[in-house]
CSV table of C-alpha atoms in Angstrom, one decimal:
chain,number,residue,atom,x,y,z
A,1,MET,CA,-27.4,2.3,8.7
A,2,ILE,CA,-23.6,2.7,9.2
A,3,ILE,CA,-21.7,-0.1,10.9
A,4,ASP,CA,-18.1,0.3,11.9
A,5,CYS,CA,-16.5,-3.1,11.8
A,6,HIS,CA,-13.3,-2.2,13.7
A,7,GLY,CA,-13.6,-0.8,17.2
A,8,HIS,CA,-11.5,-1.5,20.3
A,9,TYR,CA,-12.2,-0.8,24.0
A,10,THR,CA,-9.3,1.6,24.3
A,11,THR,CA,-11.0,3.6,27.1
A,12,ALA,CA,-11.6,0.8,29.5
A,13,PRO,CA,-11.9,1.8,33.2
A,14,ALA,CA,-8.6,2.4,34.9
A,15,ALA,CA,-9.2,-0.4,37.4
A,16,HIS,CA,-9.2,-3.0,34.6
A,17,THR,CA,-5.7,-1.9,33.4
A,18,VAL,CA,-4.4,-1.7,37.0
A,19,TRP,CA,-5.5,-5.3,37.5
A,20,ARG,CA,-3.7,-6.4,34.4
A,21,ASP,CA,-0.5,-4.7,35.7
A,22,ALA,CA,-1.0,-6.5,39.0
A,23,GLN,CA,-1.6,-9.8,37.2
A,24,ARG,CA,1.7,-9.4,35.3
A,25,ALA,CA,3.6,-8.5,38.4
A,26,ALA,CA,2.2,-11.5,40.2
A,27,PHE,CA,3.2,-13.8,37.5
A,28,GLU,CA,6.8,-12.5,37.4
A,29,ALA,CA,7.0,-12.9,41.2
A,30,GLY,CA,5.6,-16.4,41.1
A,31,ALA,CA,2.5,-15.3,43.1
A,32,SER,CA,-1.2,-15.5,42.5
A,33,ALA,CA,-3.0,-12.6,40.9
A,34,PRO,CA,-5.3,-10.5,43.1
A,35,PRO,CA,-9.1,-10.8,42.6
A,36,TYR,CA,-10.5,-8.8,39.7
A,37,PRO,CA,-11.9,-5.5,40.9
A,38,THR,CA,-15.5,-4.4,41.1
A,39,ILE,CA,-16.3,-2.0,38.3
A,40,SER,CA,-19.7,-0.3,38.4
A,41,ASP,CA,-22.1,0.1,35.5
A,42,ASP,CA,-21.7,3.9,35.8
A,43,GLU,CA,-17.9,3.5,35.4
A,44,VAL,CA,-18.5,1.4,32.2
A,45,ARG,CA,-20.9,4.0,30.9
A,46,GLU,CA,-18.5,6.9,31.6
A,47,SER,CA,-15.7,5.0,29.8
A,48,VAL,CA,-17.5,5.2,26.5
A,49,ARG,CA,-19.8,8.2,26.8
A,50,GLU,CA,-17.4,10.9,26.0
A,51,GLY,CA,-15.2,8.7,23.7
A,52,GLN,CA,-16.7,6.1,21.4
A,53,LEU,CA,-20.4,7.2,21.8
A,54,ARG,CA,-19.7,10.8,21.3
A,55,LEU,CA,-17.6,10.3,18.2
A,56,MET,CA,-20.1,7.8,16.8
A,57,ASP,CA,-22.8,10.4,17.1
A,58,GLU,CA,-20.6,13.2,15.6
A,59,ARG,CA,-19.6,11.0,12.7
A,60,GLY,CA,-23.0,9.4,12.1
A,61,VAL,CA,-22.0,5.8,13.0
A,62,ASP,CA,-24.9,3.7,14.2
A,63,LEU,CA,-23.1,0.6,15.5
A,64,THR,CA,-19.5,-0.5,16.2
A,65,ILE,CA,-18.3,-4.0,16.2
A,66,PHE,CA,-16.3,-3.8,19.5
A,67,SER,CA,-13.4,-5.8,20.9
A,68,PRO,CA,-10.9,-5.5,23.7
A,69,ARG,CA,-7.9,-3.2,23.1
A,70,ALA,CA,-5.7,-5.0,20.6
A,71,SER,CA,-2.4,-3.7,21.8
A,72,ALA,CA,-3.3,-4.9,25.3
A,73,MET,CA,-4.1,-8.5,24.4
A,74,GLY,CA,-0.4,-9.2,25.2
A,75,HIS,CA,-0.4,-12.9,24.2
A,76,HIS,CA,3.3,-13.0,24.7
A,77,VAL,CA,2.9,-12.0,28.4
A,78,GLY,CA,2.9,-14.7,31.1
A,79,ASP,CA,1.7,-18.2,30.3
A,80,GLU,CA,-1.5,-19.9,29.2
A,81,PRO,CA,-3.4,-19.4,32.5
A,82,VAL,CA,-2.4,-15.7,32.5
A,83,SER,CA,-3.7,-15.2,29.0
A,84,ALA,CA,-6.9,-17.2,29.7
A,85,ALA,CA,-7.7,-15.1,32.8
A,86,TRP,CA,-6.9,-11.8,31.0
A,87,ALA,CA,-9.0,-12.7,27.9
A,88,ARG,CA,-12.0,-13.7,30.0
A,89,ALA,CA,-11.8,-10.5,32.0
A,90,SER,CA,-11.4,-8.4,28.9
A,91,ASN,CA,-14.3,-10.1,27.0
A,92,ASP,CA,-16.6,-9.9,30.0
A,93,LEU,CA,-15.9,-6.1,30.2
A,94,VAL,CA,-16.7,-5.7,26.5
A,95,HIS,CA,-19.9,-7.7,27.1
A,96,ARG,CA,-20.9,-5.2,29.8
A,97,VAL,CA,-20.6,-2.4,27.3
A,98,VAL,CA,-22.7,-4.3,24.7
A,99,ALA,CA,-25.3,-5.1,27.4
A,100,LEU,CA,-25.6,-1.4,28.4
A,101,TYR,CA,-25.7,-0.2,24.8
A,102,PRO,CA,-27.1,-3.1,22.7
A,103,GLU,CA,-28.1,-0.8,19.8
A,104,ARG,CA,-24.7,0.8,19.6
A,105,PHE,CA,-22.2,-2.1,20.0
A,106,ALA,CA,-21.7,-5.8,19.1
A,107,GLY,CA,-19.0,-7.8,20.7
A,108,VAL,CA,-15.9,-9.5,19.2
A,109,CYS,CA,-13.7,-11.5,21.5
A,110,GLN,CA,-10.1,-11.6,22.4
A,111,LEU,CA,-8.7,-15.2,22.4
A,112,PRO,CA,-6.5,-16.7,25.2
A,113,GLN,CA,-3.6,-17.4,22.8
A,114,SER,CA,-0.1,-18.0,24.1
A,115,PRO,CA,3.2,-18.8,22.3
A,116,GLY,CA,3.6,-22.6,21.7
A,117,VAL,CA,0.1,-23.4,23.0
A,118,PRO,CA,-2.2,-25.1,20.5
A,119,ILE,CA,-4.9,-22.8,19.1
A,120,ALA,CA,-7.4,-25.5,19.8
A,121,ASN,CA,-7.1,-24.4,23.4
A,122,SER,CA,-8.8,-21.1,22.5
A,123,VAL,CA,-12.0,-22.8,21.2
A,124,ALA,CA,-13.7,-22.9,24.6
A,125,GLU,CA,-13.4,-19.1,25.1
A,126,LEU,CA,-14.7,-18.6,21.5
A,127,ARG,CA,-17.7,-20.8,22.2
A,128,ARG,CA,-18.4,-19.0,25.6
A,129,CYS,CA,-18.3,-15.6,24.0
A,130,VAL,CA,-20.4,-16.5,21.0
A,131,LEU,CA,-23.0,-18.8,22.7
A,132,GLU,CA,-23.2,-17.2,26.1
A,133,LEU,CA,-22.3,-13.6,25.6
A,134,GLY,CA,-23.7,-13.2,22.1
A,135,PHE,CA,-20.5,-12.1,20.4
A,136,VAL,CA,-20.4,-12.0,16.6
A,137,GLY,CA,-16.7,-12.7,15.9
A,138,CYS,CA,-13.2,-12.9,17.2
A,139,ASN,CA,-9.8,-11.4,16.8
A,140,LEU,CA,-7.2,-13.9,15.8
A,141,ASN,CA,-3.5,-13.2,16.4
A,142,PRO,CA,-1.2,-14.8,13.8
A,143,ASP,CA,1.8,-14.0,16.0
A,144,PRO,CA,1.2,-14.6,19.7
A,145,SER,CA,5.0,-14.2,20.3
A,146,GLY,CA,4.7,-10.4,19.8
A,147,GLY,CA,6.8,-9.8,16.8
A,148,HIS,CA,9.1,-12.9,16.8
A,149,TRP,CA,6.8,-15.0,14.5
A,150,THR,CA,7.2,-18.4,16.2
A,151,ALA,CA,3.7,-19.6,15.1
A,152,PRO,CA,3.1,-21.6,12.0
A,153,PRO,CA,1.4,-19.9,9.0
A,154,LEU,CA,-2.3,-19.3,9.3
A,155,THR,CA,-2.7,-21.9,6.6
A,156,ASP,CA,-1.0,-24.7,8.6
A,157,LYS,CA,-3.3,-27.5,9.6
A,158,SER,CA,-2.6,-26.9,13.3
A,159,TRP,CA,-5.0,-23.9,13.0
A,160,TYR,CA,-7.8,-26.1,11.5
A,161,PRO,CA,-9.5,-27.1,14.8
A,162,PHE,CA,-10.1,-23.4,15.6
A,163,TYR,CA,-11.3,-22.8,12.0
A,164,GLU,CA,-13.7,-25.6,12.2
A,165,ALA,CA,-15.2,-24.1,15.4
A,166,MET,CA,-15.5,-20.7,13.6
A,167,ILE,CA,-17.4,-22.4,10.8
A,168,GLU,CA,-19.6,-24.3,13.2
A,169,LEU,CA,-20.4,-21.1,15.0
A,170,ASP,CA,-20.7,-19.1,11.8
A,171,VAL,CA,-18.3,-16.3,12.9
A,172,PRO,CA,-15.4,-14.6,11.1
A,173,ALA,CA,-12.1,-13.6,12.5
A,174,MET,CA,-10.3,-10.3,12.2
A,175,VAL,CA,-6.6,-11.0,11.8
A,176,HIS,CA,-5.1,-8.8,14.4
A,177,VAL,CA,-1.8,-8.9,16.3
A,178,SER,CA,-1.1,-7.3,19.6
A,179,ALA,CA,1.8,-5.3,21.0
A,180,SER,CA,5.2,-5.8,19.7
A,181,ALA,CA,7.8,-7.3,22.0
A,182,ASN,CA,10.4,-6.9,19.3
A,183,PRO,CA,12.1,-3.5,19.3
A,184,VAL,CA,12.6,-3.8,15.5
A,185,PHE,CA,8.9,-3.4,14.9
A,186,HIS,CA,6.9,-0.4,16.1
A,187,ALA,CA,3.6,-1.9,17.2
A,188,THR,CA,1.1,0.1,15.2
A,189,GLY,CA,3.4,1.5,12.5
A,190,ALA,CA,5.1,-1.7,11.5
A,191,HIS,CA,4.0,-4.8,13.4
A,192,TYR,CA,0.3,-4.4,12.6
A,193,LEU,CA,0.8,-3.7,8.9
A,194,ASN,CA,3.4,-6.5,8.7
A,195,ALA,CA,0.8,-8.9,10.1
A,196,ASP,CA,-1.9,-7.8,7.7
A,197,THR,CA,0.4,-8.2,4.7
A,198,THR,CA,1.8,-11.5,5.9
A,199,ALA,CA,-1.6,-13.0,6.5
A,200,PHE,CA,-2.7,-12.2,2.9
A,201,MET,CA,0.5,-13.7,1.5
A,202,GLN,CA,0.1,-16.9,3.5
A,203,PHE,CA,-3.5,-17.2,2.2
A,204,LEU,CA,-2.3,-16.7,-1.3
A,205,GLN,CA,0.3,-19.5,-1.1
A,206,ALA,CA,-2.0,-22.3,0.2
A,207,ASP,CA,-5.3,-24.0,-0.3
A,208,LEU,CA,-6.9,-23.1,3.0
A,209,PHE,CA,-10.2,-21.9,1.4
A,210,THR,CA,-10.4,-25.0,-0.8
A,211,ASP,CA,-10.2,-27.1,2.3
A,212,LEU,CA,-12.5,-24.8,4.4
A,213,PRO,CA,-14.6,-22.7,1.9
A,214,GLU,CA,-16.9,-21.3,4.6
A,215,LEU,CA,-14.0,-19.5,6.5
A,216,ARG,CA,-14.1,-15.7,6.5
A,217,PHE,CA,-11.3,-13.3,7.5
A,218,VAL,CA,-11.2,-9.6,7.8
A,219,ILE,CA,-7.7,-8.2,7.2
A,220,PRO,CA,-7.7,-4.7,8.9
A,221,HIS,CA,-5.9,-1.5,8.3
A,222,GLY,CA,-6.9,-1.5,4.6
A,223,GLY,CA,-5.2,-4.8,4.1
A,224,GLY,CA,-1.7,-3.7,5.1
A,225,ALA,CA,0.5,-3.3,2.0
A,226,VAL,CA,-1.7,-5.5,-0.1
A,227,PRO,CA,-3.9,-3.1,-2.1
A,228,TYR,CA,-1.0,-0.8,-2.6
A,229,HIS,CA,1.2,-3.5,-4.1
A,230,TRP,CA,-1.5,-5.4,-5.9
A,231,GLY,CA,0.6,-6.0,-9.0
A,232,ARG,CA,3.3,-7.6,-6.8
A,233,PHE,CA,0.8,-10.1,-5.4
A,234,ARG,CA,-0.8,-10.8,-8.8
A,235,GLY,CA,2.7,-11.4,-10.2
A,236,LEU,CA,3.7,-13.7,-7.3
A,237,ALA,CA,0.5,-15.6,-7.7
A,238,ASP,CA,1.4,-16.2,-11.3
A,239,MET,CA,5.0,-17.2,-10.5
A,240,LEU,CA,3.8,-19.6,-7.9
A,241,GLY,CA,1.1,-21.1,-10.0
A,242,ARG,CA,-1.7,-19.8,-7.7
A,243,PRO,CA,-5.1,-18.4,-8.7
A,244,GLU,CA,-5.4,-14.6,-9.4
A,245,PRO,CA,-5.7,-13.0,-5.9
A,246,ASP,CA,-8.9,-11.1,-6.9
A,247,SER,CA,-10.7,-14.3,-7.8
A,248,ALA,CA,-13.8,-15.1,-5.7
A,249,THR,CA,-13.8,-18.7,-6.9
A,250,LEU,CA,-13.2,-21.6,-4.5
A,251,ALA,CA,-9.5,-21.6,-5.2
A,252,GLY,CA,-9.2,-17.8,-4.9
A,253,LEU,CA,-9.1,-15.5,-1.9
A,254,MET,CA,-11.7,-12.8,-2.3
A,255,GLY,CA,-14.7,-15.0,-1.5
A,256,ASN,CA,-13.2,-15.4,2.0
A,257,VAL,CA,-11.0,-12.4,2.6
A,258,PHE,CA,-12.2,-8.8,3.3
A,259,PHE,CA,-10.5,-5.5,4.1
A,260,ASP,CA,-11.6,-2.6,6.2
A,261,THR,CA,-11.3,1.2,5.6
A,262,CYS,CA,-8.8,2.0,8.4
A,263,VAL,CA,-6.7,4.0,6.1
A,264,TYR,CA,-6.1,7.5,7.3
A,265,HIS,CA,-5.8,9.6,4.2
A,266,GLN,CA,-7.9,10.2,1.1
A,267,PRO,CA,-5.4,8.9,-1.5
A,268,GLY,CA,-5.1,5.6,0.3
A,269,ILE,CA,-8.9,5.2,0.4
A,270,ASP,CA,-9.1,6.2,-3.2
A,271,LEU,CA,-6.6,3.5,-4.2
A,272,LEU,CA,-8.2,0.9,-2.0
A,273,PHE,CA,-11.5,1.2,-3.8
A,274,GLU,CA,-9.8,1.4,-7.2
A,275,VAL,CA,-8.0,-1.9,-6.6
A,276,VAL,CA,-10.4,-4.0,-4.4
A,277,ASP,CA,-13.9,-4.9,-5.3
A,278,PRO,CA,-16.2,-2.9,-2.9
A,279,ALA,CA,-18.0,-6.2,-2.1
A,280,ASN,CA,-14.8,-7.0,-0.2
A,281,ILE,CA,-14.6,-3.8,1.8
A,282,LEU,CA,-16.2,-3.1,5.1
A,283,PHE,CA,-16.3,0.3,6.7
A,284,GLY,CA,-14.1,0.6,9.7
A,285,SER,CA,-12.4,3.4,11.6
A,286,GLU,CA,-10.6,2.0,14.7
A,287,MET,CA,-11.3,5.4,16.2
A,288,ILE,CA,-9.6,6.2,19.5
A,289,GLY,CA,-7.1,3.7,18.3
A,290,ALA,CA,-3.7,3.7,16.7
A,291,VAL,CA,-3.9,7.0,14.9
A,292,ARG,CA,-5.4,9.9,16.8
A,293,GLY,CA,-5.3,13.6,16.5
A,294,ILE,CA,-6.0,16.2,13.8
A,295,ASP,CA,-4.5,16.0,10.3
A,296,PRO,CA,-2.9,19.4,9.8
A,297,LEU,CA,-3.4,19.1,6.1
A,298,THR,CA,-7.2,18.8,6.3
A,299,GLY,CA,-8.1,20.0,9.8
A,300,HIS,CA,-10.1,16.8,10.4
A,301,PRO,CA,-9.3,13.8,12.6
A,302,PHE,CA,-7.1,11.2,10.9
A,303,ASP,CA,-9.4,8.4,12.0
A,304,ASP,CA,-12.7,10.0,10.7
A,305,THR,CA,-12.7,7.5,7.8
A,306,ARG,CA,-16.3,8.1,7.0
A,307,ARG,CA,-15.2,11.4,5.5
A,308,TYR,CA,-12.9,9.7,3.1
A,309,VAL,CA,-15.4,7.1,2.0
A,310,ASP,CA,-18.1,9.7,1.6
A,311,ALA,CA,-15.8,11.7,-0.7
A,312,LEU,CA,-15.7,8.8,-3.1
A,313,ASP,CA,-19.3,9.6,-4.0
A,314,LEU,CA,-20.0,5.9,-4.4
A,315,PRO,CA,-23.2,4.7,-6.1
A,316,GLU,CA,-26.0,4.3,-3.6
A,317,ALA,CA,-26.0,0.5,-3.7
A,318,THR,CA,-22.3,0.3,-3.3
A,319,ALA,CA,-22.2,2.7,-0.4
A,320,ALA,CA,-24.9,0.7,1.3
A,321,ALA,CA,-22.9,-2.4,1.0
A,322,VAL,CA,-19.7,-0.9,2.3
A,323,TYR,CA,-21.4,0.9,5.2
A,324,GLU,CA,-23.8,-1.9,6.2
A,325,GLY,CA,-24.5,-4.8,3.9
A,326,ASN,CA,-21.0,-6.3,3.8
A,327,ALA,CA,-20.8,-6.3,7.6
A,328,ARG,CA,-24.1,-8.1,7.9
A,329,ARG,CA,-22.9,-10.7,5.4
A,330,VAL,CA,-19.5,-11.2,6.9
A,331,TYR,CA,-20.8,-11.2,10.4
A,332,PRO,CA,-24.1,-13.1,10.0
A,333,ARG,CA,-24.8,-13.3,13.7
A,334,LEU,CA,-24.8,-9.5,13.7
A,335,GLY,CA,-27.1,-9.5,10.7
A,336,ALA,CA,-29.5,-11.9,12.4
A,337,ARG,CA,-29.5,-9.8,15.5
A,338,LEU,CA,-30.2,-6.6,13.6
A,339,GLU,CA,-33.0,-8.3,11.6
A,340,ALA,CA,-34.6,-9.6,14.8
A,341,SER,CA,-34.7,-6.1,16.2
A,342,GLY,CA,-36.2,-4.7,13.1
A,343,ARG,CA,-33.0,-2.8,12.0
């Protein structure tokens, strides 16, 4: 079985996006947002049939861990009620996709984060999505300000109430920012990768996993700069008196931190697997996401990451872990769901 750990609903029906635009306009005008539109099941089916489902079939992906469009989370837009309404609408729409195609998708939720608002306020939506909608994880934004980085580090104790809920519910978080409101940072080319790298460095500097050893984080996009500057992070750990970053001990990171394979060229994937233990790598593609189109050097889609992983010719047991086993382990609610269905 092949599980893609990183999928976003980038093809949501147009009415969903139109409502978001109306919600934003209403907030700016000091008015109430209009009612959320009626979207038929057929519209939901059509939105994934020729996109995600077709590409999954073509590339041999059995199931995608699916969340709302990351760049559209827009936690810097509006205020807390605006973010809460948008998160709920977005999560409910993802749930409808999962309900229509339960063998192909598993839900991961957007959180109603907002700059300056305690992350504890997002616990209720996490609980709703996990306990009522059957979601298997969440996307956690370390920078709700959209590129201005006004939030404390992920290791600050102000995040602990949310982390404790994650542990109670036995779900991981993918560290994932949203759109950039700072013109200095291109959203997908800089802001996303900045956040991935920043999160890892924050984890390296503190004792978060000593305090909360059951926490699990997926750092997407191949870990940002981390695997490609591994010597720098090892050297900084040594200078700071921190454990080796590749340690899976209680004081280390790699018992709790995982990377995906959303790296869009073969040399990058080769280096990722040379540096990082495959036990810490989950297959992911983020297809119909940040990087689309055909690579003129290969003639294949940039985001067909299975092609890159297959080219490694991994031992059978290692490939099975990367493609399936690690996702079941990091997302145990998904593992339990698959086991219950005989998959």
